[in-house]
PDB file of C-alpha atoms in Angstrom:
ATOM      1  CA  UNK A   1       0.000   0.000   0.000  1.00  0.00           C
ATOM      2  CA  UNK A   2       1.329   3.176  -1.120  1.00  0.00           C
ATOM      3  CA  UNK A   3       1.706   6.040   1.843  1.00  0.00           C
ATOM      4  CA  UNK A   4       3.494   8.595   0.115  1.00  0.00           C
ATOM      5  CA  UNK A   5       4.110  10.298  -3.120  1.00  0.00           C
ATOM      6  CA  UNK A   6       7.339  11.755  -3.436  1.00  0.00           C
ATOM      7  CA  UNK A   7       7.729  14.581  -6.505  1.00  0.00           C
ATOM      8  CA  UNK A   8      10.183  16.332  -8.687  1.00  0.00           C
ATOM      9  CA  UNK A   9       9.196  19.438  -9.204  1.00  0.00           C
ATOM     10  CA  UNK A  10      10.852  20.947 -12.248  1.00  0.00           C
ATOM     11  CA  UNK A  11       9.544  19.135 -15.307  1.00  0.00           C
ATOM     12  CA  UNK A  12       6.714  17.029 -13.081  1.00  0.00           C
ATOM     13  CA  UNK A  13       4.752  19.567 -10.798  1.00  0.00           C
ATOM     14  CA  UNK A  14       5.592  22.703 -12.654  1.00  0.00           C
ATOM     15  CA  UNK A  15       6.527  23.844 -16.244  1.00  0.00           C
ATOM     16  CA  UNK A  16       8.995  26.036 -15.089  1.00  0.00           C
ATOM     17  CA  UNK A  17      11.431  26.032 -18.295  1.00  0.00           C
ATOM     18  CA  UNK A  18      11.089  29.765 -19.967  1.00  0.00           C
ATOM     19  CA  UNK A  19      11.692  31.213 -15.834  1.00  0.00           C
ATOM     20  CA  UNK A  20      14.816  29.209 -16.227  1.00  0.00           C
ATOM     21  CA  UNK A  21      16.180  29.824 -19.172  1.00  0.00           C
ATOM     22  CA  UNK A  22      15.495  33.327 -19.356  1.00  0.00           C
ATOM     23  CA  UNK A  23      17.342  33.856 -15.873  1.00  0.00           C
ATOM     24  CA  UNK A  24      20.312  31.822 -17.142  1.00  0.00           C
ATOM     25  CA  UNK A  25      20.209  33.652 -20.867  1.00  0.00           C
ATOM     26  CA  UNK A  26      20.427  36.583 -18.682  1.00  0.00           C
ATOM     27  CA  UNK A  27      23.132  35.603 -16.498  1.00  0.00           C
ATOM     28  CA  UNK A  28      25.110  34.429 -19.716  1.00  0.00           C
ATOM     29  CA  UNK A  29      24.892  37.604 -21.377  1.00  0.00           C
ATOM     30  CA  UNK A  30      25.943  39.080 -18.596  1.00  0.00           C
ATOM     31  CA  UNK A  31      29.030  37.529 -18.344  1.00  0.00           C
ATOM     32  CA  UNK A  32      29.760  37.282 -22.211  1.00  0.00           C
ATOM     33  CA  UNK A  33      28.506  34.444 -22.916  1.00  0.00           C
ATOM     34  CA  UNK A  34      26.545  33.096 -25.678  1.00  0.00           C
ATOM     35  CA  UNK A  35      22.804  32.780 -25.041  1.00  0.00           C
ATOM     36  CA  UNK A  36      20.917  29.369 -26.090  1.00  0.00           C
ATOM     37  CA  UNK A  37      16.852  28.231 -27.390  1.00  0.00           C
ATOM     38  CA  UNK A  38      14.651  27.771 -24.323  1.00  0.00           C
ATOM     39  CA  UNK A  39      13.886  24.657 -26.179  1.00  0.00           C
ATOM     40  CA  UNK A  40      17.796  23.463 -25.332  1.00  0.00           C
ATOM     41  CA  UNK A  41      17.390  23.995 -21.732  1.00  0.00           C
ATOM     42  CA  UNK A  42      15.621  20.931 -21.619  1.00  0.00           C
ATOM     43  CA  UNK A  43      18.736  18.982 -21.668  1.00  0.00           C
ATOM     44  CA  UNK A  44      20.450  21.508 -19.573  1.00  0.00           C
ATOM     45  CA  UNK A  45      18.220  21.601 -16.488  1.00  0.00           C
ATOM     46  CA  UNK A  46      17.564  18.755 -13.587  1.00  0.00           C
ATOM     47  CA  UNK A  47      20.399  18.494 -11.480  1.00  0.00           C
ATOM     48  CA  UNK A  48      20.810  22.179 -10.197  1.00  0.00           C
ATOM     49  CA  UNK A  49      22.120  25.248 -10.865  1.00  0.00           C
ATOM     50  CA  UNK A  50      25.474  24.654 -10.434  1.00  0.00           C
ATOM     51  CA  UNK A  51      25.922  21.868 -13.401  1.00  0.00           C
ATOM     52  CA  UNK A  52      23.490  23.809 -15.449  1.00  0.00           C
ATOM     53  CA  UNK A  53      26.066  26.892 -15.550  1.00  0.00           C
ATOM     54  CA  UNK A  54      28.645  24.028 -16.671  1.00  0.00           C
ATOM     55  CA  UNK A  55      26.484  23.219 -19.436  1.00  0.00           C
ATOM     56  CA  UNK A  56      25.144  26.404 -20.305  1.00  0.00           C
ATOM     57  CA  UNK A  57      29.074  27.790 -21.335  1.00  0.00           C
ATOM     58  CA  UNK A  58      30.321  23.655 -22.230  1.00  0.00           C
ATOM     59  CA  UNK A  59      30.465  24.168 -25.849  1.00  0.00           C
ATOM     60  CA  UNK A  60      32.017  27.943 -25.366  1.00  0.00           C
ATOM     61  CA  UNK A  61      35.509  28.760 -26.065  1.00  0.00           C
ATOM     62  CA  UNK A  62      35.667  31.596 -23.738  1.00  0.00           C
ATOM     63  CA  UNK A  63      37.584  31.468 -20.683  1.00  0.00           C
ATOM     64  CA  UNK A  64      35.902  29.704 -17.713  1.00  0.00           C
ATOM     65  CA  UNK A  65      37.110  28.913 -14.100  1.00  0.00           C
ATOM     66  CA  UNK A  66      35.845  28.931 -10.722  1.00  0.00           C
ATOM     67  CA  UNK A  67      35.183  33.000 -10.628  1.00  0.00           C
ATOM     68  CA  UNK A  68      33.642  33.385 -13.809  1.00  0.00           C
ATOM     69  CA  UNK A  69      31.585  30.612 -12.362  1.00  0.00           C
ATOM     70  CA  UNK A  70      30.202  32.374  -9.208  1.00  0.00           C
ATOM     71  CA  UNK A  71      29.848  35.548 -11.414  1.00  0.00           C
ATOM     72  CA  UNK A  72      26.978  33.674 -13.528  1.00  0.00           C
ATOM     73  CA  UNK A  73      25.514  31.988 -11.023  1.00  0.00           C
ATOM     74  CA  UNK A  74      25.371  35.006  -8.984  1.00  0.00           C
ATOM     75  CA  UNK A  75      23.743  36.528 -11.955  1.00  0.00           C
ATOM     76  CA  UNK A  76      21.330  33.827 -12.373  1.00  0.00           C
ATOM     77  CA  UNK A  77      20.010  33.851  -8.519  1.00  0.00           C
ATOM     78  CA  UNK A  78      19.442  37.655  -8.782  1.00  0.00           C
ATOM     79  CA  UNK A  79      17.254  37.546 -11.662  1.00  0.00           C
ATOM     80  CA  UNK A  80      15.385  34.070 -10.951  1.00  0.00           C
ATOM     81  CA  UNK A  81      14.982  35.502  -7.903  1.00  0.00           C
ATOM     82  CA  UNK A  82      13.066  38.548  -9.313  1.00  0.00           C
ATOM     83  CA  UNK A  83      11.155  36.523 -12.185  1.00  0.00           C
ATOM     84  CA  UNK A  84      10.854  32.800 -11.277  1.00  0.00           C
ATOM     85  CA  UNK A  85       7.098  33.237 -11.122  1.00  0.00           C
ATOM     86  CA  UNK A  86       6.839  35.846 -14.614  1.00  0.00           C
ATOM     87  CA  UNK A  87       5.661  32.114 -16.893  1.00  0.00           C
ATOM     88  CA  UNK A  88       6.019  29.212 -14.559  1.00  0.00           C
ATOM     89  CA  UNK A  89       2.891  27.454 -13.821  1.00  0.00           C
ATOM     90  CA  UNK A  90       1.640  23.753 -12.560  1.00  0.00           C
ATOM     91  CA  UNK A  91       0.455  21.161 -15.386  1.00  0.00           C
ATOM     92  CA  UNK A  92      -2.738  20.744 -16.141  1.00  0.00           C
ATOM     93  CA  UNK A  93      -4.823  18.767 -13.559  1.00  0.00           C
ATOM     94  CA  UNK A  94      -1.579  18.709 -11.169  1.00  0.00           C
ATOM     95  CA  UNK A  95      -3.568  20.583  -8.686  1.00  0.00           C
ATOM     96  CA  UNK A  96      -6.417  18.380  -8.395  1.00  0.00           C
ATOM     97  CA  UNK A  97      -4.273  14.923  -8.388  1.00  0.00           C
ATOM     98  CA  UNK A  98      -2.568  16.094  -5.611  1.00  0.00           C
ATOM     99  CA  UNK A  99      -5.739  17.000  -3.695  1.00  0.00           C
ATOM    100  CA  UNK A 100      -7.006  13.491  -4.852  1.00  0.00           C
ATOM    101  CA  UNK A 101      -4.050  11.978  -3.256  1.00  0.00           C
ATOM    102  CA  UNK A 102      -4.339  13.038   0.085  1.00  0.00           C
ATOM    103  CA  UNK A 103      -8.313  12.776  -0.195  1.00  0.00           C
ATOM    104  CA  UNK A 104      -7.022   9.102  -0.146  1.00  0.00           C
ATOM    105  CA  UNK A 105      -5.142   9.387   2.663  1.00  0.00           C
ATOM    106  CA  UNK A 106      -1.360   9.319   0.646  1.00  0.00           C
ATOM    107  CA  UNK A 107       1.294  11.784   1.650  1.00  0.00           C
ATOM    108  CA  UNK A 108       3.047  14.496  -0.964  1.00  0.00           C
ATOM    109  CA  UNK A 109       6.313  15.511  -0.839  1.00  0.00           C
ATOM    110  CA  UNK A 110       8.519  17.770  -2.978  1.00  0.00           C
ATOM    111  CA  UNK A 111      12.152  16.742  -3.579  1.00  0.00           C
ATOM    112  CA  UNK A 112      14.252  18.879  -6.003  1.00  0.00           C
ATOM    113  CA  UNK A 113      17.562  20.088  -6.808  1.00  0.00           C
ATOM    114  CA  UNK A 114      16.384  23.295  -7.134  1.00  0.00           C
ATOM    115  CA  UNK A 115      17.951  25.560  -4.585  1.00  0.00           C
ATOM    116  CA  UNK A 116      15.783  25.226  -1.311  1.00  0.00           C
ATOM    117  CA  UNK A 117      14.696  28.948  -0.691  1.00  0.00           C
ATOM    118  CA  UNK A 118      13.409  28.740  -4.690  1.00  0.00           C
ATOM    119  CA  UNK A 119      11.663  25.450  -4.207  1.00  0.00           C
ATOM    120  CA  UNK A 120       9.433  26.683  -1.095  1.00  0.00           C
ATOM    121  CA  UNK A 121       9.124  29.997  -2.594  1.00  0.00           C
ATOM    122  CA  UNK A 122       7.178  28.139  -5.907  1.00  0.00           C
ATOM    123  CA  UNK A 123       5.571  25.830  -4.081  1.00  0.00           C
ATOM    124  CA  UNK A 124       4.276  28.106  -1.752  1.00  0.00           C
ATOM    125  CA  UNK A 125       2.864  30.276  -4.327  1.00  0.00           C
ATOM    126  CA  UNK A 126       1.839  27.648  -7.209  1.00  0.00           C
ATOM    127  CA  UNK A 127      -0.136  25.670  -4.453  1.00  0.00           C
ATOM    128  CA  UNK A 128      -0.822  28.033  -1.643  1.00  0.00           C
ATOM    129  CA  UNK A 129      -3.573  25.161  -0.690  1.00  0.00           C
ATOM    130  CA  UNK A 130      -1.884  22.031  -1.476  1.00  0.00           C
ATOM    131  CA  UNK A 131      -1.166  19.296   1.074  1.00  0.00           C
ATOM    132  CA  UNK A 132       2.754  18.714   0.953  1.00  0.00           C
ATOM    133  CA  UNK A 133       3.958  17.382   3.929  1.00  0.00           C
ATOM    134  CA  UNK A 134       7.680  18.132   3.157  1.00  0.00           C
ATOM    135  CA  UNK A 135       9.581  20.647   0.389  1.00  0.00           C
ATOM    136  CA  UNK A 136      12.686  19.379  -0.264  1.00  0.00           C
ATOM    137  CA  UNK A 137      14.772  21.915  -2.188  1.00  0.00           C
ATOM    138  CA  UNK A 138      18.839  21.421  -2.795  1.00  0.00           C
ATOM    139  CA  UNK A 139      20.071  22.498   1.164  1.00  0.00           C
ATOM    140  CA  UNK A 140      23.844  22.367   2.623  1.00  0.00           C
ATOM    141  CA  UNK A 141      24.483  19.039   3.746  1.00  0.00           C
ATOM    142  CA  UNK A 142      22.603  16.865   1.670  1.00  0.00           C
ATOM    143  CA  UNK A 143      23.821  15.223  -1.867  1.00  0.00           C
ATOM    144  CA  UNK A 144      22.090  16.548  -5.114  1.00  0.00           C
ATOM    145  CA  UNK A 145      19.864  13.880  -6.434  1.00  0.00           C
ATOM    146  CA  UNK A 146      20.696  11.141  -7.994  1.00  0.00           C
ATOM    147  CA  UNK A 147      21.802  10.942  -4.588  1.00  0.00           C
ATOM    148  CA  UNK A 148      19.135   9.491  -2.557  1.00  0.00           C
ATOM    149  CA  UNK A 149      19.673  12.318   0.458  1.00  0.00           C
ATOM    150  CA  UNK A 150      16.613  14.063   0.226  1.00  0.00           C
ATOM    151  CA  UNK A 151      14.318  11.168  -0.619  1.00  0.00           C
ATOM    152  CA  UNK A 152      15.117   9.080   2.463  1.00  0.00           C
ATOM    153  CA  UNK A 153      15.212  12.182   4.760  1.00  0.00           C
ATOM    154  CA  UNK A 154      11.479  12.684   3.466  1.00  0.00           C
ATOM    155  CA  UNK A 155      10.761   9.021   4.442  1.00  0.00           C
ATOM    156  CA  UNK A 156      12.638   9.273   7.568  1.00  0.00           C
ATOM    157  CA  UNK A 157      10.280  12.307   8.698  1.00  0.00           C
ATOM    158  CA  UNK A 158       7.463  10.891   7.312  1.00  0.00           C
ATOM    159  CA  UNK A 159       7.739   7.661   8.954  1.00  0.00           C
ATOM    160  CA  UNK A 160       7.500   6.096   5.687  1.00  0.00           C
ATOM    161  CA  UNK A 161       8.813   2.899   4.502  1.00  0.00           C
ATOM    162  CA  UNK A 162      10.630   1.842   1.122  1.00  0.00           C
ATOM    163  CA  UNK A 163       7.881  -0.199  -0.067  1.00  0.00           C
ATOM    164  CA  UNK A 164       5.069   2.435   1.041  1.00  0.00           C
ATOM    165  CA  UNK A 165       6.757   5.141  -0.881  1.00  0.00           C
ATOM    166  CA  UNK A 166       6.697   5.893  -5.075  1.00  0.00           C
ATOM    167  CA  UNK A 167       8.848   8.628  -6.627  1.00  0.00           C
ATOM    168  CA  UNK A 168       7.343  10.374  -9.482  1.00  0.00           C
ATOM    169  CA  UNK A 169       9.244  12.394 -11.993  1.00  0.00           C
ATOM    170  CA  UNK A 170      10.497  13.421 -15.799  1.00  0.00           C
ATOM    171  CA  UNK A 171      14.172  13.035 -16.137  1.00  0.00           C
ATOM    172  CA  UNK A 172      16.714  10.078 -15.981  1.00  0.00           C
ATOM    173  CA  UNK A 173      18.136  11.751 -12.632  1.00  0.00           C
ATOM    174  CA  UNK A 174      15.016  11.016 -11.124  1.00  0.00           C
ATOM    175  CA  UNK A 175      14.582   7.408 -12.023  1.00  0.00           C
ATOM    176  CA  UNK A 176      18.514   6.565 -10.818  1.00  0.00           C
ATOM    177  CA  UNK A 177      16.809   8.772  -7.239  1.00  0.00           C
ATOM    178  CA  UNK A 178      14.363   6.309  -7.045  1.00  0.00           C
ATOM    179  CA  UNK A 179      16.814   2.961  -7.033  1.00  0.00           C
ATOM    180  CA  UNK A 180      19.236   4.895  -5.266  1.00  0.00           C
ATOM    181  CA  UNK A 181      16.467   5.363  -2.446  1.00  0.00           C
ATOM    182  CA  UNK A 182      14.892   2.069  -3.092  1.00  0.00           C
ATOM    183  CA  UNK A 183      11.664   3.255  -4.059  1.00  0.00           C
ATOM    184  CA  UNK A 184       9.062   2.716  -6.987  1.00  0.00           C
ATOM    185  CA  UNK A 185       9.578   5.086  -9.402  1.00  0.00           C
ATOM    186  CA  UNK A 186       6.828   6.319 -11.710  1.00  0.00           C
ATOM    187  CA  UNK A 187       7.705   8.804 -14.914  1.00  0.00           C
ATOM    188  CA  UNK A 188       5.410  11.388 -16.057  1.00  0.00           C
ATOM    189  CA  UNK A 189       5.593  12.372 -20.092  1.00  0.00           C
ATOM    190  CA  UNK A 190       4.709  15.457 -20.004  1.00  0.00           C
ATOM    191  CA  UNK A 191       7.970  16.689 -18.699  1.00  0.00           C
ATOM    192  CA  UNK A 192      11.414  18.301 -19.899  1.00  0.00           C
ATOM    193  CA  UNK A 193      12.722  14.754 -20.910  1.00  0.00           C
ATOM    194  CA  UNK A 194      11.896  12.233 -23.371  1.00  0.00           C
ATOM    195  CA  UNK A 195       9.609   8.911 -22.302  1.00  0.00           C
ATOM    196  CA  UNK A 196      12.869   7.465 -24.397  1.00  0.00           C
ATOM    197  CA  UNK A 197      15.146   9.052 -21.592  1.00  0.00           C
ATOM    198  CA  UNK A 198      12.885   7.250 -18.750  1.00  0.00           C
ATOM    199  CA  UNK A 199      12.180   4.023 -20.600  1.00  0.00           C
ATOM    200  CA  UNK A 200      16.186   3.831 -21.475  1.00  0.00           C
ATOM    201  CA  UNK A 201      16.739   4.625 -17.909  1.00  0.00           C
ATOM    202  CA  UNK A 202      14.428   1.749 -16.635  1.00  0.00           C
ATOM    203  CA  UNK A 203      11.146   2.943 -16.039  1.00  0.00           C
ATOM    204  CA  UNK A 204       8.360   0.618 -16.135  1.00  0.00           C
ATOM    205  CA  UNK A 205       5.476   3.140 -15.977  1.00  0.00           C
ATOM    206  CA  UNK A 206       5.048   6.163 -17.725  1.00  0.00           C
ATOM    207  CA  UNK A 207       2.176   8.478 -16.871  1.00  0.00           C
ATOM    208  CA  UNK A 208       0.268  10.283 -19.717  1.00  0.00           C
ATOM    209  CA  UNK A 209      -1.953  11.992 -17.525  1.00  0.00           C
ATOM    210  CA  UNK A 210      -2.315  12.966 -13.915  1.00  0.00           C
ATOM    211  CA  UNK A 211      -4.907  11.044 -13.674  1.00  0.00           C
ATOM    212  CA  UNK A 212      -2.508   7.673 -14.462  1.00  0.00           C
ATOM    213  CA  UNK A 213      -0.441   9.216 -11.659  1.00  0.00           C
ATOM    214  CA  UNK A 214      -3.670   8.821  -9.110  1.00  0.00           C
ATOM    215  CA  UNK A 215      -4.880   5.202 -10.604  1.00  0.00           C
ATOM    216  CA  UNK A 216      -0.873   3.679 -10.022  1.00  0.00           C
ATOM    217  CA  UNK A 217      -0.532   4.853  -6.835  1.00  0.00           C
ATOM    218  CA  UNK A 218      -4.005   3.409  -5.454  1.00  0.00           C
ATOM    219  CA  UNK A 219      -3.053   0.415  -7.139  1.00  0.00           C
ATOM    220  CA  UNK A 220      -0.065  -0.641  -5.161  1.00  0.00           C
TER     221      UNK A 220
END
């Protein structure tokens, strides 16, 4: 019997992909940098901001060290901080699943590797009502996911165990969470990554809808 849902937020919850490319276009720019497609950040984003600056300036032949680093991702916090909410939004029918969920008596969580402060602050506003029992955003002392830090803490605080919990997410990174933690994993297709990426990756369910979400997780 499932007990709790545990989410990615990026990609799964929220379609938050012109926020963050425009903040890291910006921060790029900045810096003299080449700016990329919001369509390219797709591949780019899902395991924080720190390897997304990596990628952002891989293919540049400008100079690039540890400075020039904090400069851009300095950049990038100041103006996602200012304009994370300008185009991000939650899926369709993400709302109501979630309220479904707990209707049921099953647990939400968030778990992300967005920075903590900016996972709260979304959540907070995106689903002033919803019923998460934990936000999980990327804090000091705690691995970046694949790592299965922030997942088991969840659990741990929940009082959840391994075979009462499912993950749920779009990327690759999230289905090697879910082994890492020892959790079922289900993918979502509406997200930033491919069903290819998932299936490739393992995954042996793919939600189409948030409603497939609901009818998997009251199936187990």
């Amino acid at each position: 019997m499932t007990k709790l849902c545990i989410f990615d937020l990026d990609g799964t919850l929220i379609d938050s992909l012109q926020d963050l490319a425009n903040a890291m276009n910006h921060a790029l720019q900045k810096n003299g940098f080449p700016v990329h497609p919001h369509e390219k950040y797709r591949q780019m984003v899902g395991s924080g901001i720190s390897v997304l600056a990596d990628r952002a300036v891989k293919n540049s032949t400008l100079p690039y060290d540890e400075t020039i680093k904090a400069a851009i991702l300095s950049d990038f916090s100041a103006c996602y901080t200012d304009h994370c909410m300008d185009n991000t939004r939650p899926y369709e029918k993400i709302p109501q699943m979630l309220y479904t969920l707990r209707e049921n008596g099953i647990l939400c969580a968030v778990n992300s590797n967005k920075p903590d402060a900016f996972a709260k602050k979304i959540v907070r506003t995106l689903f002033p009502d919803a019923p998460f029992s934990e936000v999980f955003g990327k804090r000091d002392g705690f691995e970046r996911k694949p790592s299965p830090d922030g997942a088991q803490s969840i659990m741990e605080l929940l009082s959840c165990q391994k075979e009462e919990c499912v993950y749920i997410g779009d990327s690759d990174v999230d289905v090697q969470t879910a082994r890492n933690a020892g959790i079922a994993f289900c993918g979502v297709s509406w997200g930033f990554r491919s069903r290819e990426e998932l299936q490739k990756e393992g995954a042996t369910f793919i939600a189409d809808d948030p409603d497939d979400i609901i009818r998997y997780v009251m199936s187990r």
